[in-house]
Amino acid sequence: MDITDRNVLLTGASGGIGTAIAECLAERGARLTLAGRNKEKLDIMASRLGGGHRTISADIATPGGRQRLVDALAGGEPDILINNAGTLDFGLFDEQEPDRIEAMIHLNLLAPILLTRALLPALESRPEAAIVNIGSTFGSIGHPGFASYCAAKFGLRGFTEALRRELAESNIHIHYLAPRATRTELNSHPVTAMNESLGNATDDPATVAAALVELIARDRGENRYMGWPEKLYVRINSLLPGLIDRALARQLRTIRDFARE
Ligand SMILES: NC(=O)c1ccc[n+]([C@@H]2O[C@H](COP(=O)([O-])OP(=O)(O)OC[C@H]3O[C@@H](n4cnc5c(N)ncnc54)[C@H](OP(=O)(O)O)[C@@H]3O)[C@@H](O)[C@H]2O)c1
């Protein structure tokens, strides 16, 4: 799918990965609707990107916020929906507050599902359309310290796959992009320190944006896993999960130390 002159709704546009995606798509001639809760940040971004883009502030974890987005898009239907907004709460499961768990599942899983549902008629009205759900390596590998986040991203991957198969004969290409650890503010200091200590590689947000542009260019929906060896671990985990169990068991003490920080 060609990006030039496409209307794109990008959630989480003001974040680390969102900003890189916005820059990449704007350079390629897309017309962006940048969404997030902080209007001022979005407006600064839109003016930096040049004319033709607009901003909408909305909390997409709420029905009212999603409706604001849908209403604002009426008449300028999106060709591409990028479900990118997300949050992360690193910690041991028995120390996580129930309301934080609920908020994370709402934003990372329910919000993209319900926003997709609300915008489906608009996407179906376009000659060609795409949905990209931003998942994570942790949408395929259950990792200690990230139980609720993994639950949400596993769910998002399942939703993407099922919807892609259900809409196989439609005009919509449905993609799932799974970045590995990426250098943004999503990762708290303990997560960054844990990654350094375990020798986990991290990507620049621009690398994620470039992968997304490549994915949209494909003529059919796909899952794309980023990073080496992460994409190999994803395969191993699905075929021989015991190997990953044992590898993570060796790291458990370190992970628990950082999760308690
Ligand atoms: N960074 C990583 O290591 C990594 C790795 C794999 C996958 N991912 C995924 O990549 C996506 C982007 O992550 P990031 O690293 O760019 O995170 P980030 O820098 O923390 O940005 C998060 C974005 O989500 C928006 N947001 C948060 N809560 C919201 C809400 N209730 N309603 C609407 N917007 C909301 C934030 O804007 P406001 O606060 O202004 O609303 C911000 O634009 C997420 O889905 C994340 O799970 C990230």
Short mmCIF file of C-alpha atoms and ligand atoms in Angstrom, two decimals:
data_model
loop_
_atom_site.label_atom_id
_atom_site.label_comp_id
_atom_site.label_asym_id
_atom_site.label_seq_id
_atom_site.Cartn_x
_atom_site.Cartn_y
_atom_site.Cartn_z
CA MET A 1 0.00 0.00 0.00
CA ASP A 2 1.35 3.39 -0.95
CA ILE A 3 1.51 5.87 1.94
CA THR A 4 1.46 9.08 -0.11
CA ASP A 5 -1.72 11.15 0.46
CA ARG A 6 -3.21 8.57 2.82
CA ASN A 7 -5.15 9.72 5.89
CA VAL A 8 -3.52 8.15 8.94
CA LEU A 9 -4.82 8.05 12.50
CA LEU A 10 -1.88 7.50 14.85
CA THR A 11 -2.55 6.96 18.55
CA GLY A 12 0.23 7.58 21.06
CA ALA A 13 1.65 10.06 18.57
CA SER A 14 3.50 12.12 21.17
CA GLY A 15 5.45 9.17 22.58
CA GLY A 16 8.88 7.92 21.59
CA ILE A 17 7.81 5.44 18.92
CA GLY A 18 4.79 7.56 17.90
CA THR A 19 6.98 10.58 17.18
CA ALA A 20 9.34 8.51 15.02
CA ILE A 21 6.39 6.98 13.13
CA ALA A 22 4.84 10.41 12.57
CA GLU A 23 8.11 11.79 11.18
CA CYS A 24 8.57 8.82 8.87
CA LEU A 25 5.00 8.92 7.53
CA ALA A 26 4.94 12.71 7.13
CA GLU A 27 8.16 12.53 5.08
CA ARG A 28 6.40 10.06 2.79
CA GLY A 29 3.45 12.36 2.18
CA ALA A 30 0.82 10.97 4.57
CA ARG A 31 -1.82 13.27 6.13
CA LEU A 32 -1.69 12.57 9.84
CA THR A 33 -4.17 12.84 12.65
CA LEU A 34 -2.00 12.80 15.75
CA ALA A 35 -3.77 11.53 18.86
CA GLY A 36 -2.79 11.51 22.52
CA ARG A 37 -3.91 13.15 25.75
CA ASN A 38 -1.46 16.08 25.77
CA LYS A 39 -2.75 18.55 23.17
CA GLU A 40 0.14 20.98 23.59
CA LYS A 41 2.74 18.29 22.83
CA LEU A 42 0.75 17.16 19.78
CA ASP A 43 0.37 20.72 18.44
CA ILE A 44 4.12 21.37 18.75
CA MET A 45 4.74 18.14 16.87
CA ALA A 46 2.22 18.94 14.13
CA SER A 47 3.78 22.34 13.48
CA ARG A 48 7.24 20.78 13.36
CA LEU A 49 6.03 18.25 10.79
CA GLY A 50 4.70 21.00 8.50
CA GLY A 51 1.20 21.67 7.18
CA GLY A 52 -1.63 19.26 6.48
CA HIS A 53 -1.63 17.41 9.80
CA ARG A 54 -4.00 17.75 12.70
CA THR A 55 -4.17 16.85 16.35
CA ILE A 56 -6.85 15.47 18.64
CA SER A 57 -6.50 15.08 22.37
CA ALA A 58 -8.45 12.14 23.72
CA ASP A 59 -8.04 9.53 26.41
CA ILE A 60 -8.63 6.42 24.32
CA ALA A 61 -9.02 4.24 27.39
CA THR A 62 -12.46 5.84 27.87
CA PRO A 63 -15.59 5.48 25.69
CA GLY A 64 -15.89 9.29 25.54
CA GLY A 65 -12.30 9.67 24.36
CA ARG A 66 -12.73 7.12 21.60
CA GLN A 67 -15.97 8.75 20.49
CA ARG A 68 -14.19 12.13 20.30
CA LEU A 69 -11.71 10.59 17.89
CA VAL A 70 -14.40 8.98 15.77
CA ASP A 71 -16.43 12.21 15.62
CA ALA A 72 -13.40 14.29 14.71
CA LEU A 73 -12.59 11.96 11.82
CA ALA A 74 -16.06 12.13 10.24
CA GLY A 75 -15.69 13.43 6.70
CA GLY A 76 -11.93 12.67 6.65
CA GLU A 77 -12.08 8.92 7.02
CA PRO A 78 -8.75 7.24 7.79
CA ASP A 79 -7.09 4.90 5.29
CA ILE A 80 -4.67 3.70 7.95
CA LEU A 81 -5.25 3.19 11.68
CA ILE A 82 -2.14 2.74 13.82
CA ASN A 83 -2.94 1.51 17.32
CA ASN A 84 0.27 2.56 19.03
CA ALA A 85 -0.67 4.16 22.39
CA GLY A 86 0.41 2.02 25.28
CA THR A 87 1.73 1.91 28.79
CA LEU A 88 3.98 -0.38 30.81
CA ASP A 89 4.00 -1.24 34.48
CA PHE A 90 7.07 -3.28 35.29
CA GLY A 91 6.94 -5.12 38.61
CA LEU A 92 6.26 -8.36 40.37
CA PHE A 93 2.67 -9.40 39.86
CA ASP A 94 1.82 -9.77 43.54
CA GLU A 95 3.03 -6.21 44.15
CA GLN A 96 1.01 -4.60 41.34
CA GLU A 97 -2.03 -2.58 42.32
CA PRO A 98 -5.24 -4.02 40.83
CA ASP A 99 -6.28 -0.62 39.46
CA ARG A 100 -2.93 -0.28 37.61
CA ILE A 101 -3.44 -3.73 36.10
CA GLU A 102 -6.94 -2.76 34.99
CA ALA A 103 -5.78 0.54 33.49
CA MET A 104 -3.02 -1.17 31.54
CA ILE A 105 -5.32 -3.83 30.10
CA HIS A 106 -7.78 -1.09 29.18
CA LEU A 107 -5.24 1.01 27.30
CA ASN A 108 -3.11 -1.75 25.76
CA LEU A 109 -5.85 -4.18 24.78
CA LEU A 110 -9.43 -2.95 25.09
CA ALA A 111 -8.79 0.51 23.64
CA PRO A 112 -7.27 -0.73 20.35
CA ILE A 113 -9.98 -3.39 20.00
CA LEU A 114 -12.81 -0.91 20.59
CA LEU A 115 -11.24 1.86 18.51
CA THR A 116 -10.84 -0.60 15.65
CA ARG A 117 -14.47 -1.62 16.06
CA ALA A 118 -15.63 2.01 16.00
CA LEU A 119 -13.56 2.88 12.92
CA LEU A 120 -14.16 -0.30 10.93
CA PRO A 121 -17.05 1.13 8.86
CA ALA A 122 -14.89 4.14 7.94
CA LEU A 123 -11.94 1.90 6.99
CA GLU A 124 -14.23 -0.37 4.99
CA SER A 125 -15.48 2.64 3.04
CA ARG A 126 -11.97 3.33 1.64
CA PRO A 127 -10.73 1.66 -1.56
CA GLU A 128 -7.75 0.23 0.34
CA ALA A 129 -7.02 0.43 4.06
CA ALA A 130 -4.66 -0.84 6.74
CA ILE A 131 -4.63 -1.39 10.48
CA VAL A 132 -1.33 -1.72 12.32
CA ASN A 133 -1.41 -2.89 15.91
CA ILE A 134 1.79 -2.22 17.80
CA GLY A 135 2.49 -5.25 19.94
CA SER A 136 5.73 -6.36 21.52
CA THR A 137 8.12 -9.29 21.79
CA PHE A 138 6.25 -9.69 25.09
CA GLY A 139 3.12 -10.41 23.06
CA SER A 140 4.70 -13.77 22.24
CA ILE A 141 7.01 -14.49 25.18
CA GLY A 142 5.68 -14.43 28.73
CA HIS A 143 8.38 -12.65 30.72
CA PRO A 144 8.73 -12.36 34.52
CA GLY A 145 8.01 -8.84 35.76
CA PHE A 146 5.62 -8.12 32.88
CA ALA A 147 2.69 -10.50 33.53
CA SER A 148 -0.14 -8.01 32.92
CA TYR A 149 1.64 -6.29 30.03
CA CYS A 150 2.24 -9.69 28.41
CA ALA A 151 -1.44 -10.58 28.92
CA ALA A 152 -2.49 -7.42 27.07
CA LYS A 153 0.01 -7.81 24.21
CA PHE A 154 -0.72 -11.55 23.79
CA GLY A 155 -4.37 -10.51 23.56
CA LEU A 156 -3.62 -7.84 20.98
CA ARG A 157 -1.72 -10.35 18.84
CA GLY A 158 -4.64 -12.81 19.05
CA PHE A 159 -7.11 -10.09 18.15
CA THR A 160 -5.02 -9.04 15.17
CA GLU A 161 -4.66 -12.57 13.84
CA ALA A 162 -8.36 -13.40 14.23
CA LEU A 163 -9.50 -10.15 12.63
CA ARG A 164 -7.06 -10.56 9.74
CA ARG A 165 -8.52 -14.00 9.02
CA GLU A 166 -12.10 -12.78 9.43
CA LEU A 167 -11.53 -9.88 7.03
CA ALA A 168 -9.36 -11.82 4.59
CA GLU A 169 -11.65 -10.91 1.71
CA SER A 170 -11.96 -7.24 2.64
CA ASN A 171 -10.06 -4.12 1.52
CA ILE A 172 -8.20 -3.91 4.85
CA HIS A 173 -4.66 -5.22 5.44
CA ILE A 174 -4.24 -6.03 9.11
CA HIS A 175 -0.72 -6.00 10.53
CA TYR A 176 0.92 -6.69 13.87
CA LEU A 177 4.32 -5.14 14.56
CA ALA A 178 6.23 -6.43 17.58
CA PRO A 179 9.16 -4.22 18.59
CA ARG A 180 11.72 -5.46 21.07
CA ALA A 181 12.94 -3.10 23.83
CA THR A 182 13.10 0.40 22.35
CA ARG A 183 14.69 3.50 23.84
CA THR A 184 11.67 5.57 24.93
CA GLU A 185 10.19 6.91 28.15
CA LEU A 186 7.90 3.89 28.32
CA ASN A 187 10.78 2.07 29.96
CA SER A 188 11.37 3.16 33.54
CA HIS A 189 14.88 3.32 34.95
CA PRO A 190 14.66 -0.22 36.44
CA VAL A 191 13.63 -1.66 33.04
CA THR A 192 16.52 0.07 31.30
CA ALA A 193 18.95 -1.02 34.02
CA MET A 194 17.64 -4.60 33.83
CA ASN A 195 18.08 -4.68 30.05
CA GLU A 196 21.65 -3.42 30.43
CA SER A 197 22.40 -5.95 33.13
CA LEU A 198 20.98 -8.87 31.11
CA GLY A 199 22.66 -7.69 27.90
CA ASN A 200 19.32 -7.20 26.11
CA ALA A 201 19.72 -5.14 22.95
CA THR A 202 17.51 -2.09 22.47
CA ASP A 203 16.40 -0.29 19.33
CA ASP A 204 16.06 3.32 18.40
CA PRO A 205 12.42 4.39 17.76
CA ALA A 206 13.41 5.25 14.17
CA THR A 207 14.13 1.55 13.58
CA VAL A 208 10.57 0.69 14.63
CA ALA A 209 9.16 3.42 12.38
CA ALA A 210 11.15 2.11 9.40
CA ALA A 211 9.82 -1.42 10.03
CA LEU A 212 6.28 -0.07 10.18
CA VAL A 213 6.64 1.73 6.86
CA GLU A 214 7.94 -1.50 5.29
CA LEU A 215 5.02 -3.43 6.74
CA ILE A 216 2.40 -1.01 5.41
CA ALA A 217 3.97 -1.32 1.97
CA ARG A 218 3.11 -5.04 1.93
CA ASP A 219 0.04 -6.09 -0.03
CA ARG A 220 -1.34 -8.32 2.70
CA GLY A 221 -1.53 -8.27 6.47
CA GLU A 222 1.43 -9.74 8.36
CA ASN A 223 2.99 -10.21 11.77
CA ARG A 224 6.46 -8.71 11.99
CA TYR A 225 8.80 -9.42 14.92
CA MET A 226 11.74 -7.12 15.39
CA GLY A 227 15.29 -7.80 16.48
CA TRP A 228 17.73 -10.63 16.48
CA PRO A 229 17.76 -12.92 18.52
CA GLU A 230 14.27 -11.88 19.76
CA LYS A 231 12.51 -13.13 16.63
CA LEU A 232 14.26 -16.50 17.05
CA TYR A 233 13.20 -16.66 20.73
CA VAL A 234 9.59 -16.06 19.62
CA ARG A 235 9.80 -19.12 17.35
CA ILE A 236 11.52 -21.26 19.98
CA ASN A 237 8.96 -20.23 22.60
CA SER A 238 6.10 -21.41 20.41
CA LEU A 239 7.77 -24.75 19.57
CA LEU A 240 9.85 -25.57 22.64
CA PRO A 241 8.71 -23.32 25.50
CA GLY A 242 10.68 -25.37 28.03
CA LEU A 243 13.92 -23.98 26.59
CA ILE A 244 12.76 -20.42 27.23
CA ASP A 245 11.46 -21.41 30.69
CA ARG A 246 14.96 -22.57 31.59
CA ALA A 247 16.71 -19.54 30.07
CA LEU A 248 14.44 -17.14 31.96
CA ALA A 249 14.77 -19.15 35.17
CA ARG A 250 18.51 -18.44 35.03
CA GLN A 251 17.75 -14.70 34.84
CA LEU A 252 14.98 -14.70 37.42
CA ARG A 253 16.98 -13.45 40.38
CA THR A 254 18.25 -10.43 38.40
CA ILE A 255 14.77 -9.68 37.04
CA ARG A 256 13.23 -9.85 40.51
CA ASP A 257 15.88 -7.49 41.91
CA PHE A 258 15.12 -4.83 39.30
CA ALA A 259 11.34 -5.39 39.51
CA ARG A 260 11.49 -4.55 43.22
CA GLU A 261 13.36 -1.23 42.69
N1 LIG B 1 9.46 1.29 24.19
C1 LIG B 1 9.55 -0.04 24.15
O1 LIG B 1 10.51 -0.66 24.67
C2 LIG B 1 8.49 -0.84 23.46
C3 LIG B 1 8.78 -2.18 23.10
C4 LIG B 1 7.79 -2.94 22.48
C5 LIG B 1 6.55 -2.38 22.24
N2 LIG B 1 6.29 -1.08 22.58
C6 LIG B 1 4.95 -0.54 22.32
O2 LIG B 1 5.06 0.58 21.48
C7 LIG B 1 3.97 1.48 21.72
C8 LIG B 1 4.51 2.89 21.92
O3 LIG B 1 5.38 2.88 23.04
P1 LIG B 1 6.43 4.05 23.36
O4 LIG B 1 7.66 3.38 23.79
O5 LIG B 1 6.47 5.04 22.28
O6 LIG B 1 5.73 4.67 24.66
P2 LIG B 1 5.74 6.19 25.21
O7 LIG B 1 6.92 6.92 24.73
O8 LIG B 1 5.52 6.07 26.68
O9 LIG B 1 4.43 6.82 24.54
C9 LIG B 1 3.15 6.39 24.89
C10 LIG B 1 2.13 7.19 24.09
O10 LIG B 1 0.81 6.75 24.45
C11 LIG B 1 0.02 7.89 24.77
N3 LIG B 1 -0.98 7.52 25.78
C12 LIG B 1 -0.74 7.01 27.03
N4 LIG B 1 -1.90 6.82 27.67
C13 LIG B 1 -2.90 7.22 26.82
C14 LIG B 1 -4.31 7.27 26.90
N5 LIG B 1 -4.95 6.86 28.01
N6 LIG B 1 -5.01 7.73 25.84
C15 LIG B 1 -4.36 8.14 24.73
N7 LIG B 1 -3.04 8.11 24.58
C16 LIG B 1 -2.31 7.67 25.62
C17 LIG B 1 1.03 8.91 25.32
O11 LIG B 1 0.59 10.24 25.19
P3 LIG B 1 -0.12 11.06 26.38
O12 LIG B 1 0.56 10.65 27.65
O13 LIG B 1 0.02 12.50 26.03
O14 LIG B 1 -1.54 10.60 26.32
C18 LIG B 1 2.19 8.68 24.36
O15 LIG B 1 1.95 9.38 23.16
C19 LIG B 1 3.22 0.91 22.94
O16 LIG B 1 2.09 0.19 22.50
C20 LIG B 1 4.24 -0.04 23.55
O17 LIG B 1 3.62 -1.08 24.29
C21 LIG B 1 7.23 -0.30 23.16
#
